[in-house]
PDB file of C-alpha atoms and ligand atoms in Angstrom:
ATOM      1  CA  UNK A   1       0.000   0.000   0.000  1.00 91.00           C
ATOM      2  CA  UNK A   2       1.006   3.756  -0.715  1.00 93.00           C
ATOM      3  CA  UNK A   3       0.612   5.915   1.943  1.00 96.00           C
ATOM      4  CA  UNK A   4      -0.153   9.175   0.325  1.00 96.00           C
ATOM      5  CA  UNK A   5      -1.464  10.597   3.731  1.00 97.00           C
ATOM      6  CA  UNK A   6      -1.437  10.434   7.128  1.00 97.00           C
ATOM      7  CA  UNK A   7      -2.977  12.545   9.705  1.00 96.00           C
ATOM      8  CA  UNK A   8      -3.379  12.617  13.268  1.00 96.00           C
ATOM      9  CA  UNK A   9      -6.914  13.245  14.155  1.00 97.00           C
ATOM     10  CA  UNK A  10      -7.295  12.998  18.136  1.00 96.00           C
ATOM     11  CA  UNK A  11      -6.606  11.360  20.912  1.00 95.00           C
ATOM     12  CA  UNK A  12      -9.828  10.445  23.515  1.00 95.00           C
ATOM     13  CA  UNK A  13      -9.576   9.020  27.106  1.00 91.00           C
ATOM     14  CA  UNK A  14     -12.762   6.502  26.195  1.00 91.00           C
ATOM     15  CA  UNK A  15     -14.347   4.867  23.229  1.00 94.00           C
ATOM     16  CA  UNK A  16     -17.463   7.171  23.526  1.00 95.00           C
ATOM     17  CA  UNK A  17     -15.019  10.331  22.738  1.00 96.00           C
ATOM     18  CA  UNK A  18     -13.119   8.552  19.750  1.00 97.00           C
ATOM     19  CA  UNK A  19     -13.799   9.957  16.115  1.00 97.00           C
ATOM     20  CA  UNK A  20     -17.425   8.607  14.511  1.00 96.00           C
ATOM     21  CA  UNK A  21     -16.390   5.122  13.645  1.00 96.00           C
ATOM     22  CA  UNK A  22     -17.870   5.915   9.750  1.00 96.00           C
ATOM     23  CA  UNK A  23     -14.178   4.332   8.401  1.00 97.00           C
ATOM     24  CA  UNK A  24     -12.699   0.886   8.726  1.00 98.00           C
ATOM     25  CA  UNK A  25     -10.615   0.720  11.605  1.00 98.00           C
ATOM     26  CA  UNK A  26      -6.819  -1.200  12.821  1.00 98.00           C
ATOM     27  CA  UNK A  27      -5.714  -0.773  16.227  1.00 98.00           C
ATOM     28  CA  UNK A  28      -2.522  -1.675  17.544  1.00 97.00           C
ATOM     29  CA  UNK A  29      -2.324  -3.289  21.176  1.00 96.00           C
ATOM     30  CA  UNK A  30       0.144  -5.082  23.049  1.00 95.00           C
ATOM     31  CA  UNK A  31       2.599  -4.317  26.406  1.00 93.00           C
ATOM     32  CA  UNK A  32       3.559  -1.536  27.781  1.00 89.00           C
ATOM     33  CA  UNK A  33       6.877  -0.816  25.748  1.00 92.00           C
ATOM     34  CA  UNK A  34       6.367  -3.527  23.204  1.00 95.00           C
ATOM     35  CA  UNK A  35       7.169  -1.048  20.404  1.00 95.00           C
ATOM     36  CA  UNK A  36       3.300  -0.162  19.395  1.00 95.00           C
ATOM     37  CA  UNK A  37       3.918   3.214  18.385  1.00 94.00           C
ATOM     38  CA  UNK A  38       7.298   2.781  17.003  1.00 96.00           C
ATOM     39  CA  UNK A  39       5.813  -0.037  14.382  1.00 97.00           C
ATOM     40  CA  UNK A  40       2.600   2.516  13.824  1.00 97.00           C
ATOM     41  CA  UNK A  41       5.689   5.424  12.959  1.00 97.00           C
ATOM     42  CA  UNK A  42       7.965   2.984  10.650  1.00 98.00           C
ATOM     43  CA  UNK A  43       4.525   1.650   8.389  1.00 97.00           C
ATOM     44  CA  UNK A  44       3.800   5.059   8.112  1.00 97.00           C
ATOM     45  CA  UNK A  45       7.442   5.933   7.313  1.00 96.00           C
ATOM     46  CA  UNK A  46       7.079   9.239   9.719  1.00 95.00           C
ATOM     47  CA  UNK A  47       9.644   9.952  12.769  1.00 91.00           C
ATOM     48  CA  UNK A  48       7.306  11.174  15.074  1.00 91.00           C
ATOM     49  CA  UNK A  49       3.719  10.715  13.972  1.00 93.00           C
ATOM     50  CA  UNK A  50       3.142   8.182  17.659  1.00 91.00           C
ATOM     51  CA  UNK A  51       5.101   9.412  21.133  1.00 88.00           C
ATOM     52  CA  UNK A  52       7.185   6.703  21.874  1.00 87.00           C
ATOM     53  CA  UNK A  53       9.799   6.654  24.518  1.00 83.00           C
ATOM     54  CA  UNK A  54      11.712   4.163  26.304  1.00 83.00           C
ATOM     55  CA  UNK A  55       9.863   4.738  29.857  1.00 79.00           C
ATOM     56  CA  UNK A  56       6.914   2.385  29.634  1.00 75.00           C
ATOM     57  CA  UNK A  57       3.255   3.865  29.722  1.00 73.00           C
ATOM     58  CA  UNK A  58       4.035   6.386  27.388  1.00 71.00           C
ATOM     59  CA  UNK A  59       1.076   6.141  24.992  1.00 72.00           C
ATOM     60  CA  UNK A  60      -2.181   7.046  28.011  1.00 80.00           C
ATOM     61  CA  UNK A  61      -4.519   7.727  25.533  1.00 89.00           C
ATOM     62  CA  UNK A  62      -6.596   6.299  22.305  1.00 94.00           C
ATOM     63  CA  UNK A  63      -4.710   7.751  19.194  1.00 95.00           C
ATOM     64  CA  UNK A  64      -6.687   7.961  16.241  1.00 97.00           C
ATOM     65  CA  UNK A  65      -4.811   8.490  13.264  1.00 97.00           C
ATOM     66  CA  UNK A  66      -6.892   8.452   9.511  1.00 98.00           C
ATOM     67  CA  UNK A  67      -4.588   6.824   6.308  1.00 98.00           C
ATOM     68  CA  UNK A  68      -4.934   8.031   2.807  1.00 97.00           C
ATOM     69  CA  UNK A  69      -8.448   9.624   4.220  1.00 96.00           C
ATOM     70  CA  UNK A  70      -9.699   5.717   4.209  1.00 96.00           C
ATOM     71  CA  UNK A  71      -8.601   4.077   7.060  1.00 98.00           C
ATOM     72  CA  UNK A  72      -7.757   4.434  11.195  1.00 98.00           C
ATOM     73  CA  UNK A  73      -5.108   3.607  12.572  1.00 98.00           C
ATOM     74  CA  UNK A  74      -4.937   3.233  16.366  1.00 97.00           C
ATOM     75  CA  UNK A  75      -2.107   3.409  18.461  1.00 96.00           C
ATOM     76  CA  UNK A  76      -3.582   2.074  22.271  1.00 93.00           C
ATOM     77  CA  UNK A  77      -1.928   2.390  25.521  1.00 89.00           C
ATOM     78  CA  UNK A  78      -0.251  -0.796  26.473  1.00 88.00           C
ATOM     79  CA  UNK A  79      -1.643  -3.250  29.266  1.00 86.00           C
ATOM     80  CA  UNK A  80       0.645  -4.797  32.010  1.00 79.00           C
ATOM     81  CA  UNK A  81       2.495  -1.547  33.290  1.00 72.00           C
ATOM     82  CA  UNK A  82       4.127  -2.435  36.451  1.00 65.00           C
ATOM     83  CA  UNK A  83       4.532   1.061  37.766  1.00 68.00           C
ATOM     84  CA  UNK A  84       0.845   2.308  38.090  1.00 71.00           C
ATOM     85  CA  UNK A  85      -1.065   1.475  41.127  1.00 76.00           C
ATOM     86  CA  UNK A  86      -3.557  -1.565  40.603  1.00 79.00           C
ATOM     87  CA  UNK A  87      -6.841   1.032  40.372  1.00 81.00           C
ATOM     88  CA  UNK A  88      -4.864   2.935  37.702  1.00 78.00           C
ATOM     89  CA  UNK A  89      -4.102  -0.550  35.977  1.00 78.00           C
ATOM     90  CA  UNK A  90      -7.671  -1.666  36.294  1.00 81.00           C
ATOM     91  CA  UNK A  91      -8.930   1.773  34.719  1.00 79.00           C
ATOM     92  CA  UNK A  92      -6.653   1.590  31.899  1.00 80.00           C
ATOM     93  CA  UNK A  93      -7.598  -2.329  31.103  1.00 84.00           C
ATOM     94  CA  UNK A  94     -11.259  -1.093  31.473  1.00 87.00           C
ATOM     95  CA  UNK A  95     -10.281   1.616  29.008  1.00 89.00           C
ATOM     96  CA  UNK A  96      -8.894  -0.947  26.276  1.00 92.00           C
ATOM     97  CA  UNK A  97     -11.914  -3.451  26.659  1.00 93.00           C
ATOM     98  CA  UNK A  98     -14.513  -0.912  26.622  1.00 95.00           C
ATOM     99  CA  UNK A  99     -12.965   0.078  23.256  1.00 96.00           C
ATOM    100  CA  UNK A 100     -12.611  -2.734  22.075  1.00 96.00           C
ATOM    101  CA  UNK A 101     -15.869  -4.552  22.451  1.00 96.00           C
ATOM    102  CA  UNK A 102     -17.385  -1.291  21.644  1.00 96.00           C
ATOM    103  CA  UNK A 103     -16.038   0.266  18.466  1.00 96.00           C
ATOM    104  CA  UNK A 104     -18.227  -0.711  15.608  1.00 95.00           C
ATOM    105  CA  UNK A 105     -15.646  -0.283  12.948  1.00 97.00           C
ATOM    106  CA  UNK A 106     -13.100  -2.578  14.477  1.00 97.00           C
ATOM    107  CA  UNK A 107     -11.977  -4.186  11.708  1.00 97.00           C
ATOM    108  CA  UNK A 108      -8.523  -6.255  13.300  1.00 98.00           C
ATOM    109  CA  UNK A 109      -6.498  -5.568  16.551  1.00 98.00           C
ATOM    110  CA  UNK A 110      -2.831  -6.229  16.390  1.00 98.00           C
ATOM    111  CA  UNK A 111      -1.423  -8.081  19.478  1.00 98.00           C
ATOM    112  CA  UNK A 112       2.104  -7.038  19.841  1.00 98.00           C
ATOM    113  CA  UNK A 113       4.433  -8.992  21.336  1.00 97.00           C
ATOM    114  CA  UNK A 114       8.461  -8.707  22.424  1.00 96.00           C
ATOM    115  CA  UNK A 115       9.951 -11.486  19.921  1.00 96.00           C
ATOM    116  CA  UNK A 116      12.880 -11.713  22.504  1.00 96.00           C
ATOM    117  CA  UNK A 117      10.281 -13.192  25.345  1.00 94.00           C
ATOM    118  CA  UNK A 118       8.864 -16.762  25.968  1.00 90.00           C
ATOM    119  CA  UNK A 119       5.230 -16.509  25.989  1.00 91.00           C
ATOM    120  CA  UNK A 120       3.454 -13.919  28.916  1.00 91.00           C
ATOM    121  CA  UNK A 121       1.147 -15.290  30.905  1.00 90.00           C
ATOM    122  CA  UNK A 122      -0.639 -11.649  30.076  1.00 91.00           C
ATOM    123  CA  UNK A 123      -0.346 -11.414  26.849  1.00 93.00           C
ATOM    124  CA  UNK A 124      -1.656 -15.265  26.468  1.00 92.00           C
ATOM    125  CA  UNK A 125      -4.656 -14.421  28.814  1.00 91.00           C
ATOM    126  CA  UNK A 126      -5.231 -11.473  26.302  1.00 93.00           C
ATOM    127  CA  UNK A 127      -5.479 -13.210  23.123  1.00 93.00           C
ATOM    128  CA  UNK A 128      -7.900 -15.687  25.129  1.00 92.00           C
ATOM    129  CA  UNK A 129     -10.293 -13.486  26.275  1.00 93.00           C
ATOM    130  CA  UNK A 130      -9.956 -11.904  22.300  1.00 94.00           C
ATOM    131  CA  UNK A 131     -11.153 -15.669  21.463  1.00 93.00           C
ATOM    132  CA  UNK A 132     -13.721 -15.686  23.785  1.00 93.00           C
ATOM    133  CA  UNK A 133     -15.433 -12.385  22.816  1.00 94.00           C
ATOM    134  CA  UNK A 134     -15.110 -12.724  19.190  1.00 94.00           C
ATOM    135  CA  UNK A 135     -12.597 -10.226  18.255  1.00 96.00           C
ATOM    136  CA  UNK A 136     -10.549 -11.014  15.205  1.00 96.00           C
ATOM    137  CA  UNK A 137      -6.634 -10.214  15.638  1.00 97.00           C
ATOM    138  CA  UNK A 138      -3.430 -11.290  14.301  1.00 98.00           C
ATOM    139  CA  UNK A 139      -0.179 -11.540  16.243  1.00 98.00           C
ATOM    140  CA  UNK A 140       3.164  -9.226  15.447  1.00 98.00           C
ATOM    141  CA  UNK A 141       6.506 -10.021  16.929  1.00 98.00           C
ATOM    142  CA  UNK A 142       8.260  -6.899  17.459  1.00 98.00           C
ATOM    143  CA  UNK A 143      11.842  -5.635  17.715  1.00 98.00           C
ATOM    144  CA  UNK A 144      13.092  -8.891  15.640  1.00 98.00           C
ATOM    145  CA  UNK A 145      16.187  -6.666  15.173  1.00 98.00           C
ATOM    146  CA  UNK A 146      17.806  -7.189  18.899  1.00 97.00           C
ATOM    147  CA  UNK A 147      17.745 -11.440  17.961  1.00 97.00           C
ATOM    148  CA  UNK A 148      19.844 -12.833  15.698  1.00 97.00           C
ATOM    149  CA  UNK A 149      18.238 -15.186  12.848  1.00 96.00           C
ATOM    150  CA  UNK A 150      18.531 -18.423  14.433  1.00 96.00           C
ATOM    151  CA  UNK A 151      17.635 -17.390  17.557  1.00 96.00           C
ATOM    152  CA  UNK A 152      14.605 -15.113  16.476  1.00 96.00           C
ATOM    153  CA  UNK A 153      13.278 -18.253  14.429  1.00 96.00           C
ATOM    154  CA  UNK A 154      13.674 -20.637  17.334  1.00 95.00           C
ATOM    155  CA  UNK A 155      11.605 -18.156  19.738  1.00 94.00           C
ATOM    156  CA  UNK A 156       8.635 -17.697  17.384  1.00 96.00           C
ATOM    157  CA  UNK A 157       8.411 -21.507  16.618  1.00 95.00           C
ATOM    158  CA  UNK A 158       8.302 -21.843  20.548  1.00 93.00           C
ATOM    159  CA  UNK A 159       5.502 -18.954  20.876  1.00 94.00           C
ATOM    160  CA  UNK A 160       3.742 -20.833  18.042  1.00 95.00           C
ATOM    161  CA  UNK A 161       3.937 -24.582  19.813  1.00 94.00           C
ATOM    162  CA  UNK A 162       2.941 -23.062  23.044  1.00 92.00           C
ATOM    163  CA  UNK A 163       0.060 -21.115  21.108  1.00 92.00           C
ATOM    164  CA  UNK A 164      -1.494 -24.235  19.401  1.00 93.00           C
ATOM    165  CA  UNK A 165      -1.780 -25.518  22.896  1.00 91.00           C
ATOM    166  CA  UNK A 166      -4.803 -23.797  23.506  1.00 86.00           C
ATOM    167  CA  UNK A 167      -5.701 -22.537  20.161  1.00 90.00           C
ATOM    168  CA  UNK A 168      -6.832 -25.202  17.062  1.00 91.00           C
ATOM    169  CA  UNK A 169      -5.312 -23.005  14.776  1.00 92.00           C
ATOM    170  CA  UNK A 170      -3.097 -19.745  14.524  1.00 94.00           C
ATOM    171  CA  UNK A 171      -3.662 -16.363  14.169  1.00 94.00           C
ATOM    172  CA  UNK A 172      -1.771 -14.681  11.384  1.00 96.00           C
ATOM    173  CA  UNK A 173       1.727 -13.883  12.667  1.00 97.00           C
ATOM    174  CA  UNK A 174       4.108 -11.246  11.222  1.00 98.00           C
ATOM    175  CA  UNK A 175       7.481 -10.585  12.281  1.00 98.00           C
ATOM    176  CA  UNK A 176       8.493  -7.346  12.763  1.00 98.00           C
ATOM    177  CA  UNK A 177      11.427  -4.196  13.653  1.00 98.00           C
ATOM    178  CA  UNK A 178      10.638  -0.879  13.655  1.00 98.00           C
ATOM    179  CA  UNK A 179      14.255  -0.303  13.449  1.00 97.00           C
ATOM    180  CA  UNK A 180      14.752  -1.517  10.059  1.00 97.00           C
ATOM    181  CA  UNK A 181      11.393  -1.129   9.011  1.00 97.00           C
ATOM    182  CA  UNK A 182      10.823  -4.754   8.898  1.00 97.00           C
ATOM    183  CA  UNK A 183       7.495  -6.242   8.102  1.00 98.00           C
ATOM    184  CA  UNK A 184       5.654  -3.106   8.032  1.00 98.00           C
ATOM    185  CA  UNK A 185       4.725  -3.931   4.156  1.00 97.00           C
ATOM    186  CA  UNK A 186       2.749  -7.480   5.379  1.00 98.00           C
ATOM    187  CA  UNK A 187       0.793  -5.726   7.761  1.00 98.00           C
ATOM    188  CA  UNK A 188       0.086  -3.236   5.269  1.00 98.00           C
ATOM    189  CA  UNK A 189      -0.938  -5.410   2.700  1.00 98.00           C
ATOM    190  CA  UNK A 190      -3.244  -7.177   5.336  1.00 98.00           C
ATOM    191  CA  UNK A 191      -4.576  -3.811   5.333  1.00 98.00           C
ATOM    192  CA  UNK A 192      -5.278  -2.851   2.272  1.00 98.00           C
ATOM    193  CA  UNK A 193      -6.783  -6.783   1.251  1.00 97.00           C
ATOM    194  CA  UNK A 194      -8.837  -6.134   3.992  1.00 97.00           C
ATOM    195  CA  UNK A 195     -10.313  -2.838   2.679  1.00 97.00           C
ATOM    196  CA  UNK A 196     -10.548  -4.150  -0.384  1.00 97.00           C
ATOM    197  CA  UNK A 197     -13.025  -7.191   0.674  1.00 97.00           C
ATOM    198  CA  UNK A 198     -15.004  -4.512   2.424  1.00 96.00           C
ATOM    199  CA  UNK A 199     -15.472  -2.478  -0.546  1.00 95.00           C
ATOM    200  CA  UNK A 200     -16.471  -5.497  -2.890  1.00 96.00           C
ATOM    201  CA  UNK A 201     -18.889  -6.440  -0.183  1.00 95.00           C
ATOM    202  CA  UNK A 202     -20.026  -3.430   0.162  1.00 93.00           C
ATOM    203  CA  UNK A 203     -19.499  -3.000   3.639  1.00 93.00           C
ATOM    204  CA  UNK A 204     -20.429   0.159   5.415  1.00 90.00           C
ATOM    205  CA  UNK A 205     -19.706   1.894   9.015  1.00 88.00           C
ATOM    206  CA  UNK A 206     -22.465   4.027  10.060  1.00 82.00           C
ATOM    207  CA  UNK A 207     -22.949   5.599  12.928  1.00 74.00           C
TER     208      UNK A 207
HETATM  209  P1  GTP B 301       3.701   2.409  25.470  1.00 71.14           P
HETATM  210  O1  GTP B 301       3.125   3.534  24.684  1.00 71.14           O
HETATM  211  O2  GTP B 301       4.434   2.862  26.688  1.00 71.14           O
HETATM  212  O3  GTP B 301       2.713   1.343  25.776  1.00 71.14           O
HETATM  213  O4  GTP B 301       4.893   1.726  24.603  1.00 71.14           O
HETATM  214  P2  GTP B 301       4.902   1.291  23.065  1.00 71.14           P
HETATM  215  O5  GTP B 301       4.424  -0.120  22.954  1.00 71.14           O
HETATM  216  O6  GTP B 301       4.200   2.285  22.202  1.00 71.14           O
HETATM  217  O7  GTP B 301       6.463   1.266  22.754  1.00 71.14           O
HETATM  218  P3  GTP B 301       7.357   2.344  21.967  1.00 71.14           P
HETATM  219  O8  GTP B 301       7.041   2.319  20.526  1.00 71.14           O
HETATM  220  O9  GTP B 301       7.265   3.659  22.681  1.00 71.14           O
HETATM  221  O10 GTP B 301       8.824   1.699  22.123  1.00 71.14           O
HETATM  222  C1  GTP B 301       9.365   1.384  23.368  1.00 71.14           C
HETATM  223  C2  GTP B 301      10.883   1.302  23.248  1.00 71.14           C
HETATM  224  O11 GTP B 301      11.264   0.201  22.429  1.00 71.14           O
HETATM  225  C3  GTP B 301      11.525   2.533  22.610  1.00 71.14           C
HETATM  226  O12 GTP B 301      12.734   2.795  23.267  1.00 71.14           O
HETATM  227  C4  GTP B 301      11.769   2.102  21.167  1.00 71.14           C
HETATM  228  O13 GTP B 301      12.865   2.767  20.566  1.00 71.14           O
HETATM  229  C5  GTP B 301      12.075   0.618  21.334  1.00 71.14           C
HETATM  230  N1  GTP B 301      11.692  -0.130  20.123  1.00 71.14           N
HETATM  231  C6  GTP B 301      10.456  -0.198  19.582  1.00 71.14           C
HETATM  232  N2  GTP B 301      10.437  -0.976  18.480  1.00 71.14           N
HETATM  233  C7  GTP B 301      11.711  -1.404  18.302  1.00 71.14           C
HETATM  234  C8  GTP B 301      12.360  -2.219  17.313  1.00 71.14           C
HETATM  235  O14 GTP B 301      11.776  -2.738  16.359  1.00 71.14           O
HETATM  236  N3  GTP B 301      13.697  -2.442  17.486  1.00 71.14           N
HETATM  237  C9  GTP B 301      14.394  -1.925  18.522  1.00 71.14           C
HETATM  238  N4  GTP B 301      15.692  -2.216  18.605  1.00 71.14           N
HETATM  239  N5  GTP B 301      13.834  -1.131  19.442  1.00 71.14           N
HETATM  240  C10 GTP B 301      12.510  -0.873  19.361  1.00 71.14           C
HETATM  241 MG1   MG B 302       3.035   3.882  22.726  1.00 71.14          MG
END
């Protein structure tokens, strides 16, 4: 896909304050620090389009952004972050799930995940309760630049095996670096084939 645009549009503390969910909508979710705005910035070849930083909790809000004047793209806050009190934690998980099971256009949520670790209890838990309430995601191993080859390949085999211990069948996996702009053309062309079976089938998002 050519991105010919890309605009911020706002950022809302809850689903109910996002932008009118008239356009086809990809959200990107995963840890705390995982590297969801970084990926968001190297697919849309801009420096500085998502905050990202190397303190975790960074991104606090929902960021909309709107592709080619077609498409969202949302960059979530990450789930898991150690250094918030529990309430805080519980507020910001209530944040994500309210947006999730409520945002019409939802088209596919990106699960992020740190190719470096073994599978996280959290992140597993996540993708279940995904399963569970019918929300269609695929899985992205980030940061596949700090692993060398052999190793990288070995880990995501691993997440795989432990993966098709619960599920019958995978989720579409991409590997990914922000760093050297790795895999940012598969999720794109997820994307766009996804817009594209919307159009032919006439889908629409109304309010
Ligand atoms: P929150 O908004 O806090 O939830 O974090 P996030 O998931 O948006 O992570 P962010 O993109 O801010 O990146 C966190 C840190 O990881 C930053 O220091 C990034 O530079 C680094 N990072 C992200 N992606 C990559 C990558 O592909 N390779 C390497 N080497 N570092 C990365
Ligand atoms: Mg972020």
């Amino acid at each position: 896909m050519v991105i010919k645009t890309v605009e911020f549009v706002k950022s809302s503390e809850k689903w109910q304050n996002c932008p009118e969910p008239t356009l086809a909508e990809y959200a990107f979710i995963g840890r705390s620090n995982v590297g969801k705005s970084s990926l968001i910035n190297a697919m849309m070849n801009r420096k500085d389009l998502a905050k990202t930083s190397q303190t975790p909790g960074k991104t606090q809000l929902i960021n909309h952004f709107i592709v080619n004047e077609k498409w969202y793209l949302t960059d979530l806050p990450g789930y898991g972050y150690a250094k918030v009190s529990k309430v805080q934690r519980k507020d910001f998980e209530k944040l994500i799930t309210n947006y999730i099971l409520n945002r019409k256009n939802l088209v596919n949520l990106f699960v992020l995940v740190d190719a470096r670790h073994n599978p996280q209890k959290i992140d597993l838990e996540f993708m279940e309760w995904c399963g569970e309430s019918g929300v269609p995601f695929s899985i992205v191993f980030t940061k596949a630049d700090k692993l060398k080859t052999s190793v990288l390949t070995k880990n995501i085999e691993e997440y795989k095996n432990e993966l098709l211990k619960f599920w019958e069948e995978l989720p579409q996996c991409f590997v990914t670096s922000a760093e050297k702009k790795e895999g940012c053309d598969d999720i794109l062309q997820l994307i766009e084939d996804t817009n594209t079976f919307l159009e032919k089938n006439k889908v629409k998002f109304e309010n």
